[in-house]
Amino acid sequence: MERQFSSQDLTRLNEAIRQTMELIRKVAPQYGQYQGQYGQGQQSPFMQMQMGGPNIDRIADIVRERVAEVIRERVADTIRERVGEAVRERTLETIRNIAQQSGMQGQMGGGFGGGEWVANAIRERVEDRLRERIKDAIRERVREELRERVGETLREAIQQSPLGQMGQGELLVAALRERIEQNLRERLIETLREHVQETVREKVGEALRNAAQQGQLGQHLAQGPAAEWVAAAIRERVEEAIRERLGEVLREHLREALREKVIEAIRMQAMQGGQQQQFGGQWMPQFGGQQHFGGGFQQFGQGGHEYLAQQLRSKIEDQVRQRVEDAVRERVREAISERLGEALRSALSQTQFGGGLDTDRIADQVRERLSNAVRERVGDAVRERVGEAVRYALSQQMQMGGYGQQSM
Amino acid sequence: MDPTTIELMLDQVRAIYRALAGADLPEPQPDSVPTPAEEPAAEDVVHGFANLEALARNMPSVIERVPPFSFSPPLDAFNDDHEILIEVAVPGVERKDFKVERTGELVIISGFRRGERAANGRSYFHAEIPRGPFHRVVRLPHSMLGEPRIEVNQGLIEIHFPKTPAHKPAKA
C-alpha cells in the first residue's frame, strides 16, 4: 500500500484546493476573508483525525451525556431531600421560637401541632416541586455547557500542549477545569436560584394559605412583631437552604460526576484502542509531532485516570467550593436581610382582609425583590470568587512546574 | 504521504467544488509539471486541504453533499476458546485498501475507503457515508497470539487471532 506520491499529484491537489477556495470567495462572499481555522483552535474533521479529533469528539459526547445525566439525577434527588429537610427544620424551629417568645402557642391554631403541620406542608410542597423543576433545568444547562466546552477544551489543550507528556496531562486538566467551572457553575447557580425562588414563592404561599384556612396559623401573625418573626422564619429558611444544602449538593455531585464520568469516558476511549498514539504517523508521516498527542492519551490509558481524577477533584473543588459558598452565603444573606423583611412588612401592612395573610401579595413582593437583589449580588460575587479561585489554583499549579510557560 | 491519500483528497476537493458550482472542477493541463521551486510543500497542501474542509463544513449547502472525510470505523471483538476475532465495519473495503499491524498487545487497522467519486457529471445529492482514510487500534487481551488470518466479508474486515495452547482453557 505504501508508494511515494509524485510532485505532480501534489501540485494538482494544491491547484484544486486553490481553485475551490477561490470559488468559495466568489459564491459565498461572507467567507471571503476566511484565513483558515487551522491552527486557531478549530479544525476540520480531517485535521481532527490527524490530531485525534474523532476520539476527542467521542470523549466529549460521552462526558456530556454521562455528566448531564448523573448531575441531573443526583442533584435533583439530593436537593429534594436536603432542601426539604432544611425547610422543615427551620420552619418548625422558627415557629416554635415565635410561639415561645410571644406566648402565643394557643393562638397558633394547633399550638406546636400547628407548627408541625405548617412545616410539613411547606416541605412537601417545596421539595417535590423543586425536584422536578431543577432536574430538567440542570440537565439542559449541563448538557449545553459541556457541549460547548468539553470538545473545544480538549482540542485546544492538546494543540497547545508541550511535547512532554506530563505537561500535557496537567494542561488538559487545567483547561478542562477552567472552562467547565467558569461557565457551568454560573449557569447552575443561576438555574438553582431561579427555581428555588420560584418554588418557594409558589409553595410557601400555598402552604401558608392552607394553614390559615384550616386554622393552623393564627391571623395575628399578619401584624406587629409577629410579622417580623415570620419574615425571620422565611429568611432563615431560604438562607440556610441555599447556604448549606445547595453548597453541599453542588460540591459533592459536581465533583463526583466530573471525576467519575470524565475518567470513565477517557478510559473507555483508551480501551477502544489508544488510537491517538497512532494517528497521523501512519499515513501522514510529515506530522511527526502528532505522536506526542497520542502519547498524552496513552498516559491516561495506563494509570493517568487516577492522576486526572485527583487533579479534577482537588483543583476544582478545593479552590472553588469554599469561595463560591462564601460568596453565595454572604450575598444571599445581605440581599435577603435587606429585601425580604421590607417586602413582607410592606405586603402585610397592605393586607385589608380582617388581618388574614394575603399570601399571594407577600409571595409576589418577595419574589420580585429577592430576584433582583440576589441575581445582582450572587452573580457578581460568584464571578469574582471563581475568578480568584481559578487564578490561585493555576498559579499554584504553575509554581509546581506542571506545565511551565504554557499560556492558559 | 501515500498517493492514494492524495487521490482521495483530490476527490474530496472535487466533491466540494461540484457542490458549490454545480459543475466539475476544471482539470489542470496534463503537461504542467512543476519545477522544484514551484512545488508546494506537502505540509502546506495538507493545511490548505484542512482549511478548505473546515470552511466547507460551515456551509450548509455543501456539507449535505460532501461526504465526511476520514473516520474511525466501528468494530466488534469476540473471544472464544480458539481465537480472538476482530470485526471492523468499512463498507466497500477491499483487501488491498487496508493493513493490519501488531505491536505487543495493540492491533492497528488502517487504510482508506474509496467510495464513490463525484466527478464526470456525477455529484452527490446527499452524502453521509465517510470516505478517505480510516484508523482503529484495538488492545488485545493477550500479547502472545498466533499470526492473524485476515478476511473481508460483506463490508467487514475480519481479523482472526488464533490462541496458542497457553491461552486456551484447560480441558476438564
Coordinates of C-alpha atoms in Angstrom, one line a residue:
Chain A
M1 CA 0.0 0.0 0.0
E2 CA 3.0 2.3 0.6
R3 CA 4.0 4.3 -2.5
Q4 CA 5.6 7.7 -2.9
F5 CA 3.5 10.4 -4.3
S6 CA 4.7 12.5 -7.2
S7 CA 5.2 16.2 -7.3
Q8 CA 2.6 16.3 -10.0
D9 CA 0.0 14.7 -7.7
L10 CA 0.7 17.2 -5.0
T11 CA 0.6 20.2 -7.4
R12 CA -2.7 19.0 -8.8
L13 CA -4.2 18.8 -5.4
N14 CA -2.8 22.2 -4.4
E15 CA -4.2 23.7 -7.5
A16 CA -7.6 22.1 -6.9
I17 CA -7.7 23.5 -3.4
R18 CA -6.8 26.9 -4.6
Q19 CA -9.5 27.0 -7.3
T20 CA -12.1 25.7 -4.8
M21 CA -11.2 28.3 -2.3
E22 CA -11.4 31.0 -4.9
L23 CA -14.8 29.7 -5.9
I24 CA -16.0 29.9 -2.3
R25 CA -14.9 33.5 -2.2
K26 CA -17.0 34.2 -5.2
V27 CA -20.1 32.4 -4.5
A28 CA -20.1 32.9 -0.7
P29 CA -18.5 36.3 -0.1
Q30 CA -19.2 36.1 3.6
Y31 CA -16.3 33.7 3.6
G32 CA -14.2 35.9 1.5
Q33 CA -12.0 37.0 4.4
Y34 CA -11.5 33.5 5.5
Q35 CA -8.0 33.0 6.6
G36 CA -8.3 29.4 7.7
Q37 CA -9.2 27.9 11.0
Y38 CA -6.4 25.5 11.1
G39 CA -4.2 26.4 13.9
Q40 CA -6.6 28.7 15.6
G41 CA -8.3 26.2 17.7
Q42 CA -10.9 24.8 15.4
Q43 CA -10.2 22.1 12.9
S44 CA -11.9 20.3 10.1
P45 CA -12.8 16.7 10.7
F46 CA -9.9 15.8 8.6
M47 CA -7.4 17.6 10.8
Q48 CA -9.2 16.5 13.9
M49 CA -8.5 13.0 12.8
Q50 CA -4.9 13.9 12.3
M51 CA -4.8 15.1 15.9
G52 CA -7.0 12.6 17.5
G53 CA -10.2 14.6 16.8
P54 CA -12.8 11.9 16.3
N55 CA -11.8 10.4 19.6
I56 CA -11.9 13.8 21.3
D57 CA -15.4 14.2 20.0
R58 CA -16.4 10.8 21.3
I59 CA -15.0 11.7 24.7
A60 CA -16.8 15.0 24.6
D61 CA -20.1 13.2 23.7
I62 CA -19.7 10.6 26.4
V63 CA -18.7 13.1 29.0
R64 CA -21.6 15.3 28.1
E65 CA -24.2 12.6 28.3
R66 CA -23.0 11.0 31.4
V67 CA -22.2 14.0 33.4
A68 CA -25.5 15.6 32.5
E69 CA -27.5 12.6 33.4
V70 CA -25.6 11.9 36.7
I71 CA -25.8 15.5 37.8
R72 CA -29.5 15.7 36.9
E73 CA -30.4 12.6 38.9
R74 CA -28.1 13.1 41.9
V75 CA -28.5 16.8 42.3
A76 CA -32.2 16.8 41.9
D77 CA -32.8 14.0 44.3
T78 CA -30.4 15.3 46.9
I79 CA -31.8 18.8 46.6
R80 CA -35.2 17.5 47.2
E81 CA -34.1 15.7 50.3
R82 CA -31.8 18.3 51.8
V83 CA -33.7 21.4 51.0
G84 CA -36.9 19.8 52.1
E85 CA -35.4 18.8 55.4
A86 CA -33.8 22.2 55.8
V87 CA -37.1 23.9 55.1
R88 CA -39.0 21.7 57.5
E89 CA -36.5 22.1 60.3
R90 CA -36.1 25.8 60.1
T91 CA -39.7 26.5 59.7
L92 CA -40.5 24.4 62.7
E93 CA -37.8 25.9 64.8
T94 CA -38.8 29.4 64.0
I95 CA -42.4 28.9 64.6
R96 CA -41.6 27.4 67.9
N97 CA -39.4 30.3 68.8
I98 CA -42.1 32.8 67.8
A99 CA -44.6 31.0 69.9
Q100 CA -42.4 30.7 72.9
Q101 CA -41.2 34.3 72.8
S102 CA -44.6 35.8 72.3
G103 CA -46.6 33.4 74.5
M104 CA -48.9 32.7 71.5
Q105 CA -48.8 29.0 71.5
G106 CA -52.5 28.8 71.9
Q107 CA -53.1 31.3 69.1
M108 CA -51.1 29.2 66.6
G109 CA -54.2 27.3 65.8
G110 CA -53.0 23.9 66.7
G111 CA -50.2 25.0 69.1
F112 CA -47.0 23.2 68.3
G113 CA -49.0 20.8 66.3
G114 CA -49.9 23.7 64.1
G115 CA -46.2 24.5 63.7
E116 CA -45.5 20.9 62.6
W117 CA -48.4 21.0 60.2
V118 CA -47.2 24.2 58.6
A119 CA -43.6 23.0 58.4
N120 CA -44.5 19.7 56.8
A121 CA -46.9 21.3 54.4
I122 CA -44.2 23.7 53.2
R123 CA -41.6 21.0 53.0
E124 CA -43.8 18.7 50.9
R125 CA -44.8 21.3 48.5
V126 CA -41.4 22.8 48.1
E127 CA -39.4 19.7 47.8
D128 CA -41.5 18.0 45.2
R129 CA -41.9 21.0 43.0
L130 CA -38.2 21.9 43.3
R131 CA -37.0 18.5 42.4
E132 CA -39.0 18.4 39.2
R133 CA -38.0 21.9 38.1
I134 CA -34.4 21.6 38.9
K135 CA -34.0 18.2 37.4
D136 CA -34.7 19.2 33.8
A137 CA -33.2 22.6 34.1
I138 CA -29.9 21.2 35.3
R139 CA -29.8 18.5 32.6
E140 CA -30.3 21.1 29.9
R141 CA -27.8 23.5 31.3
V142 CA -25.1 21.0 32.0
R143 CA -25.6 19.5 28.6
E144 CA -25.4 22.8 26.9
E145 CA -22.3 23.8 28.8
L146 CA -20.5 20.6 28.2
R147 CA -21.4 20.5 24.5
E148 CA -19.9 23.9 24.1
R149 CA -16.8 23.4 26.3
V150 CA -15.5 19.9 26.5
G151 CA -14.7 19.2 22.9
E152 CA -13.3 22.6 22.3
T153 CA -11.2 22.5 25.5
L154 CA -9.8 19.1 24.9
R155 CA -8.8 20.0 21.4
E156 CA -7.2 23.3 22.4
A157 CA -5.4 21.7 25.3
I158 CA -4.0 19.0 23.0
Q159 CA -3.0 21.6 20.4
Q160 CA -1.2 23.8 23.0
S161 CA 0.3 21.0 24.9
P162 CA 4.1 20.9 25.3
L163 CA 5.8 17.9 24.0
G164 CA 6.3 16.4 27.4
Q165 CA 3.5 14.0 28.3
M166 CA 3.2 15.1 31.9
G167 CA 2.9 18.7 30.8
Q168 CA 0.1 17.7 28.6
G169 CA -1.8 16.0 31.3
E170 CA -1.5 19.0 33.5
L171 CA -2.6 21.3 30.8
L172 CA -5.5 19.2 29.8
V173 CA -6.8 19.0 33.4
A174 CA -6.3 22.7 33.9
A175 CA -8.0 23.7 30.7
L176 CA -11.0 21.4 31.4
R177 CA -11.3 22.7 34.9
E178 CA -11.2 26.3 33.9
R179 CA -13.7 26.0 31.1
I180 CA -16.2 23.8 32.9
E181 CA -16.0 25.6 36.2
Q182 CA -16.3 29.0 34.9
N183 CA -19.4 28.6 33.0
L184 CA -21.1 25.6 34.4
R185 CA -21.1 27.0 37.9
E186 CA -22.6 30.3 36.9
R187 CA -25.3 28.6 34.9
L188 CA -26.1 26.2 37.7
I189 CA -26.3 28.8 40.3
E190 CA -28.4 30.9 38.0
T191 CA -30.7 27.9 37.5
L192 CA -30.9 27.0 41.1
R193 CA -31.5 30.5 42.2
E194 CA -34.4 31.0 39.8
H195 CA -36.0 27.7 40.6
V196 CA -35.6 28.0 44.3
Q197 CA -37.1 31.4 44.3
E198 CA -40.0 30.5 42.1
T199 CA -40.7 27.4 44.0
V200 CA -40.5 29.0 47.4
R201 CA -42.8 31.7 46.2
E202 CA -45.4 29.4 44.9
K203 CA -45.3 26.8 47.5
V204 CA -44.8 28.7 50.7
G205 CA -47.6 30.9 49.7
E206 CA -49.8 28.0 49.1
A207 CA -48.9 26.3 52.3
L208 CA -49.5 29.4 54.4
R209 CA -52.8 30.0 52.8
N210 CA -53.9 26.5 53.5
A211 CA -52.6 26.7 57.1
A212 CA -54.6 29.9 57.7
Q213 CA -57.7 28.4 56.1
Q214 CA -57.5 25.3 58.2
G215 CA -56.9 27.2 61.4
Q216 CA -53.3 26.1 61.8
L217 CA -51.9 29.6 61.6
G218 CA -53.4 32.5 63.6
Q219 CA -54.3 35.7 61.8
H220 CA -52.3 37.7 64.3
L221 CA -49.2 36.7 62.5
A222 CA -50.1 39.2 59.9
Q223 CA -49.4 42.2 62.0
G224 CA -47.0 43.7 64.5
P225 CA -43.9 41.9 65.8
A226 CA -45.2 38.6 64.6
A227 CA -44.7 39.8 61.0
E228 CA -41.1 40.3 61.8
W229 CA -40.8 36.8 63.1
V230 CA -42.5 35.4 60.0
A231 CA -40.0 37.4 57.9
A232 CA -37.2 36.0 60.0
A233 CA -38.5 32.5 59.6
I234 CA -38.6 32.8 55.8
R235 CA -35.3 34.5 55.7
E236 CA -33.7 31.8 57.8
R237 CA -35.3 29.1 55.9
V238 CA -34.2 30.3 52.5
E239 CA -30.8 31.3 53.5
E240 CA -30.0 28.1 55.3
A241 CA -31.3 26.1 52.4
I242 CA -29.1 27.8 49.9
R243 CA -26.1 28.2 52.0
E244 CA -25.8 24.7 53.5
R245 CA -27.7 22.4 51.3
L246 CA -27.1 23.6 47.8
G247 CA -23.5 24.2 48.6
E248 CA -23.1 20.6 49.7
V249 CA -25.1 19.2 46.8
L250 CA -23.1 21.1 44.2
R251 CA -19.8 20.3 45.8
E252 CA -20.5 16.6 46.2
H253 CA -22.2 15.8 43.0
L254 CA -20.4 18.0 40.6
R255 CA -17.1 16.7 41.9
E256 CA -18.3 13.1 41.8
A257 CA -19.8 13.4 38.4
L258 CA -16.8 15.1 36.9
R259 CA -14.4 12.7 38.5
E260 CA -16.2 9.5 37.7
K261 CA -17.5 10.3 34.3
V262 CA -14.7 12.1 32.7
I263 CA -12.3 9.4 33.7
E264 CA -14.7 6.7 32.7
A265 CA -15.1 8.3 29.3
I266 CA -11.4 8.7 28.8
R267 CA -10.7 5.2 30.0
M268 CA -13.3 3.8 27.6
Q269 CA -11.7 5.7 24.8
A270 CA -8.3 4.4 25.7
M271 CA -9.7 0.8 25.8
Q272 CA -11.1 1.4 22.3
G273 CA -7.6 1.4 21.2
G274 CA -5.2 4.1 22.2
Q275 CA -5.9 5.3 18.7
Q276 CA -4.3 8.6 19.3
Q277 CA -0.9 7.1 19.7
Q278 CA -1.1 6.0 16.1
F279 CA -3.0 8.8 14.5
G280 CA -1.2 10.7 11.8
G281 CA 2.1 9.0 11.8
Q282 CA 0.7 6.1 9.9
W283 CA -0.3 7.8 6.8
M284 CA 0.8 11.4 7.2
P285 CA 4.4 11.0 8.3
Q286 CA 5.1 14.7 7.9
F287 CA 3.2 15.3 11.1
G288 CA 5.8 13.9 13.4
G289 CA 4.6 15.9 16.3
Q290 CA 1.3 14.1 16.4
Q291 CA 3.0 11.2 18.1
H292 CA 3.0 13.3 21.2
F293 CA -0.7 13.9 21.2
G294 CA -1.1 10.2 21.2
G295 CA 1.4 9.9 23.9
G296 CA -0.6 12.1 26.2
F297 CA -3.6 10.0 25.9
Q298 CA -1.6 6.8 26.2
Q299 CA -0.7 8.2 29.6
F300 CA -4.4 8.4 30.6
G301 CA -4.8 4.8 29.4
Q302 CA -2.1 3.5 31.7
G303 CA -2.9 4.9 35.0
G304 CA -3.4 8.5 34.1
H305 CA -7.0 8.2 35.0
E306 CA -6.2 8.3 38.6
Y307 CA -4.0 11.2 38.1
L308 CA -6.6 13.1 36.2
A309 CA -9.2 12.2 38.7
Q310 CA -7.1 13.5 41.5
Q311 CA -6.4 16.7 39.6
L312 CA -10.0 17.3 38.8
R313 CA -11.2 16.6 42.3
S314 CA -8.7 18.6 44.2
K315 CA -8.4 21.6 41.9
I316 CA -12.0 22.1 41.1
E317 CA -13.4 21.5 44.5
D318 CA -10.9 22.8 46.9
Q319 CA -10.2 26.1 45.3
V320 CA -13.6 27.0 44.2
R321 CA -16.1 25.4 46.5
Q322 CA -15.2 27.4 49.6
R323 CA -15.1 30.7 47.8
V324 CA -18.3 30.2 46.0
E325 CA -20.1 29.1 49.1
D326 CA -18.8 32.0 51.0
A327 CA -19.8 34.4 48.2
V328 CA -23.3 32.9 47.9
R329 CA -23.8 32.8 51.6
E330 CA -22.8 36.4 52.2
R331 CA -24.6 37.9 49.3
V332 CA -27.7 35.9 49.7
R333 CA -27.8 36.8 53.4
E334 CA -27.3 40.5 52.6
A335 CA -29.9 40.5 49.9
I336 CA -32.5 38.6 51.9
S337 CA -31.9 40.6 55.1
E338 CA -32.5 43.8 53.3
R339 CA -35.2 43.0 51.0
L340 CA -37.3 40.2 52.5
G341 CA -38.2 42.0 55.7
E342 CA -39.1 45.1 53.7
A343 CA -41.2 43.1 51.3
L344 CA -43.0 41.3 54.0
R345 CA -43.7 44.4 56.0
S346 CA -44.9 46.2 53.0
A347 CA -47.2 43.3 52.0
L348 CA -48.5 42.7 55.4
S349 CA -49.3 46.4 56.1
Q350 CA -51.4 46.5 53.0
T351 CA -53.5 43.5 53.9
Q352 CA -57.1 44.5 54.0
F353 CA -58.9 41.4 54.8
G354 CA -59.5 41.3 58.5
G355 CA -56.0 40.6 59.5
G356 CA -55.7 37.5 57.4
L357 CA -52.5 36.7 55.5
D358 CA -52.6 37.9 51.9
T359 CA -50.1 35.3 50.9
D360 CA -50.2 36.0 47.2
R361 CA -49.2 39.5 47.7
I362 CA -46.4 38.5 50.0
A363 CA -45.2 36.0 47.6
D364 CA -45.2 38.4 44.7
Q365 CA -43.3 41.0 46.6
V366 CA -40.8 38.6 48.0
R367 CA -40.2 37.1 44.6
E368 CA -39.7 40.4 42.9
R369 CA -37.4 42.0 45.4
L370 CA -35.4 38.9 46.1
S371 CA -34.9 38.0 42.5
N372 CA -33.4 41.3 41.6
A373 CA -31.2 41.6 44.7
V374 CA -30.0 38.1 44.7
R375 CA -29.3 38.0 40.9
E376 CA -27.1 41.0 41.1
R377 CA -25.2 40.1 44.1
V378 CA -24.7 36.4 43.7
G379 CA -23.8 36.7 40.1
D380 CA -21.1 39.3 40.7
A381 CA -19.8 37.6 43.8
V382 CA -19.6 34.2 42.2
R383 CA -17.8 35.5 39.2
E384 CA -15.4 37.4 41.3
R385 CA -14.7 34.5 43.7
V386 CA -14.4 31.8 41.0
G387 CA -12.0 34.0 39.1
E388 CA -9.9 34.4 42.3
A389 CA -10.0 30.7 42.9
V390 CA -9.1 29.7 39.4
R391 CA -6.2 32.2 39.3
Y392 CA -5.0 30.9 42.6
A393 CA -5.2 27.3 41.6
L394 CA -3.5 28.0 38.3
S395 CA -0.7 29.9 39.8
Q396 CA -0.1 27.1 42.3
Q397 CA -0.1 24.6 39.6
M398 CA 2.4 26.6 37.6
Q399 CA 4.7 27.1 40.5
M400 CA 4.7 23.3 41.0
G401 CA 6.1 23.1 37.5
G402 CA 3.2 21.3 35.9
Y403 CA 3.2 23.0 32.6
G404 CA 5.9 25.5 32.7
Q405 CA 5.4 28.5 30.5
Q406 CA 2.3 27.4 28.7
S407 CA -0.2 30.1 28.4
M408 CA -3.7 29.4 29.6
Chain B
M1 CA 2.2 10.6 2.1
D2 CA 0.5 7.8 0.2
P3 CA -0.6 8.7 -3.4
T4 CA -3.9 7.1 -2.7
T5 CA -4.5 9.6 0.1
I6 CA -3.7 12.4 -2.3
E7 CA -6.1 11.0 -4.8
L8 CA -8.8 10.8 -2.2
M9 CA -8.1 14.3 -1.0
L10 CA -8.4 15.4 -4.6
D11 CA -11.7 13.6 -5.0
Q12 CA -12.9 15.4 -1.9
V13 CA -12.0 18.8 -3.2
R14 CA -13.8 17.9 -6.4
A15 CA -16.9 17.0 -4.5
I16 CA -16.8 20.3 -2.6
Y17 CA -16.3 22.2 -5.9
R18 CA -19.2 20.4 -7.5
A19 CA -21.4 21.0 -4.6
L20 CA -20.6 24.7 -4.8
A21 CA -20.6 25.3 -8.6
G22 CA -22.8 22.5 -9.9
A23 CA -20.0 21.7 -12.3
D24 CA -16.8 19.7 -12.3
L25 CA -13.6 21.2 -11.2
P26 CA -11.5 22.2 -14.3
E27 CA -8.7 19.8 -14.7
P28 CA -5.2 21.1 -14.9
Q29 CA -3.1 20.9 -18.1
P30 CA -1.5 17.4 -18.2
D31 CA 1.9 18.7 -19.1
S32 CA 2.2 21.3 -16.3
V33 CA 5.0 19.6 -14.3
P34 CA 6.2 21.9 -11.5
T35 CA 9.7 22.9 -11.2
P36 CA 11.3 22.3 -7.8
A37 CA 10.9 26.0 -6.9
E38 CA 7.2 25.8 -7.6
E39 CA 6.5 22.6 -5.9
P40 CA 4.3 23.1 -2.8
A41 CA 5.3 21.6 0.5
A42 CA 3.3 18.6 1.4
E43 CA 2.5 20.0 4.8
D44 CA 1.2 23.3 3.2
V45 CA -1.1 21.3 0.9
V46 CA -2.5 19.3 3.8
H47 CA -3.0 22.6 5.7
G48 CA -4.8 24.0 2.7
F49 CA -6.9 20.9 2.4
A50 CA -7.8 21.1 6.1
N51 CA -8.8 24.7 5.8
L52 CA -10.9 24.0 2.8
E53 CA -12.7 21.1 4.6
A54 CA -13.3 23.3 7.7
L55 CA -14.7 26.1 5.5
A56 CA -16.9 23.7 3.6
R57 CA -18.2 22.1 6.8
N58 CA -19.5 25.5 7.8
M59 CA -21.6 25.9 4.6
P60 CA -24.9 24.1 4.9
S61 CA -25.3 23.8 1.1
V62 CA -22.0 22.0 0.9
I63 CA -22.0 19.8 4.0
E64 CA -25.0 17.9 2.9
R65 CA -23.5 17.0 -0.4
V66 CA -19.9 16.2 0.5
P67 CA -19.1 13.0 2.4
P68 CA -17.2 13.2 5.7
F69 CA -13.5 12.7 5.1
S70 CA -11.5 10.4 7.3
F71 CA -13.2 8.3 10.0
S72 CA -12.8 5.8 12.8
P73 CA -14.9 2.7 11.8
P74 CA -16.9 0.9 14.4
L75 CA -15.6 -2.6 15.4
D76 CA -16.5 -5.6 17.5
A77 CA -14.1 -8.0 19.2
F78 CA -15.1 -11.6 20.1
N79 CA -13.3 -14.0 22.3
D80 CA -13.8 -17.8 22.4
D81 CA -11.7 -20.9 23.2
H82 CA -9.9 -20.9 20.0
E83 CA -9.4 -17.4 18.8
I84 CA -10.0 -13.7 19.2
L85 CA -11.9 -12.2 16.3
I86 CA -12.0 -8.5 15.5
E87 CA -14.5 -7.3 13.0
V88 CA -14.2 -3.7 11.6
A89 CA -17.1 -2.3 9.6
V90 CA -15.9 -0.5 6.5
P91 CA -18.4 -0.7 3.7
G92 CA -17.0 -1.5 0.3
V93 CA -13.5 -2.0 1.6
E94 CA -11.1 -4.3 -0.4
R95 CA -8.2 -6.2 1.0
K96 CA -5.7 -4.1 -0.8
D97 CA -7.1 -0.9 0.8
F98 CA -6.0 -1.6 4.4
K99 CA -3.3 -3.1 6.5
V100 CA -3.2 -4.7 9.9
E101 CA -0.2 -4.2 12.2
R102 CA 0.6 -5.5 15.6
T103 CA 2.7 -4.0 18.3
G104 CA 2.6 -6.0 21.5
E105 CA -1.0 -6.1 22.6
L106 CA -2.1 -3.4 20.1
V107 CA -3.6 -4.2 16.8
I108 CA -3.6 -1.3 14.3
I109 CA -6.0 -1.4 11.5
S110 CA -5.6 1.4 9.0
G111 CA -6.4 2.1 5.4
F112 CA -8.8 4.0 3.3
R113 CA -12.3 3.7 1.9
R114 CA -12.6 4.9 -1.7
G115 CA -16.3 5.1 -2.0
E116 CA -18.0 6.7 -5.0
R117 CA -16.4 9.5 -6.9
A118 CA -18.3 12.7 -7.6
A119 CA -16.8 13.6 -10.9
N120 CA -17.6 13.4 -14.7
G121 CA -21.1 14.9 -14.2
R122 CA -21.9 12.8 -11.2
S123 CA -22.5 14.6 -7.9
Y124 CA -23.8 13.8 -4.5
F125 CA -27.4 14.5 -3.8
H126 CA -26.9 13.5 -0.2
A127 CA -23.6 12.3 1.4
E128 CA -23.2 10.7 4.8
I129 CA -21.0 7.6 4.4
P130 CA -17.5 8.7 5.2
R131 CA -14.7 8.0 2.9
G132 CA -11.0 8.6 2.9
P133 CA -8.5 7.3 5.5
F134 CA -9.6 5.3 8.5
H135 CA -7.8 4.1 11.5
R136 CA -8.5 2.0 14.6
V137 CA -6.4 0.5 17.3
V138 CA -7.5 -2.4 19.5
R139 CA -5.9 -3.7 22.6
L140 CA -5.8 -7.5 22.7
P141 CA -6.3 -9.4 26.0
H142 CA -3.1 -11.4 25.3
S143 CA 0.1 -10.5 23.6
M144 CA 1.2 -14.0 22.6
L145 CA -1.3 -14.9 20.0
G146 CA -0.6 -16.5 16.6
E147 CA -0.4 -14.8 13.3
P148 CA -3.7 -13.3 12.3
R149 CA -5.8 -14.6 9.4
I150 CA -7.5 -11.6 7.6
E151 CA -10.6 -11.7 5.5
V152 CA -13.0 -9.2 4.0
N153 CA -16.6 -10.3 4.2
Q154 CA -19.5 -8.2 3.1
G155 CA -18.0 -4.9 4.3
L156 CA -16.5 -6.4 7.4
I157 CA -12.8 -6.7 7.9
E158 CA -12.4 -9.9 9.9
I159 CA -9.1 -10.5 11.8
H160 CA -8.8 -13.9 13.4
F161 CA -6.1 -14.3 16.0
P162 CA -5.7 -18.0 16.9
K163 CA -5.0 -18.7 20.5
T164 CA -1.8 -20.6 21.3
P165 CA -2.1 -23.6 23.7
A166 CA -1.0 -21.4 26.6
H167 CA -4.1 -19.2 26.1
K168 CA -6.6 -22.0 25.6
P169 CA -8.6 -23.0 28.6
A170 CA -7.5 -26.3 30.2
K171 CA -9.8 -29.2 29.4
A172 CA -11.6 -30.7 32.4

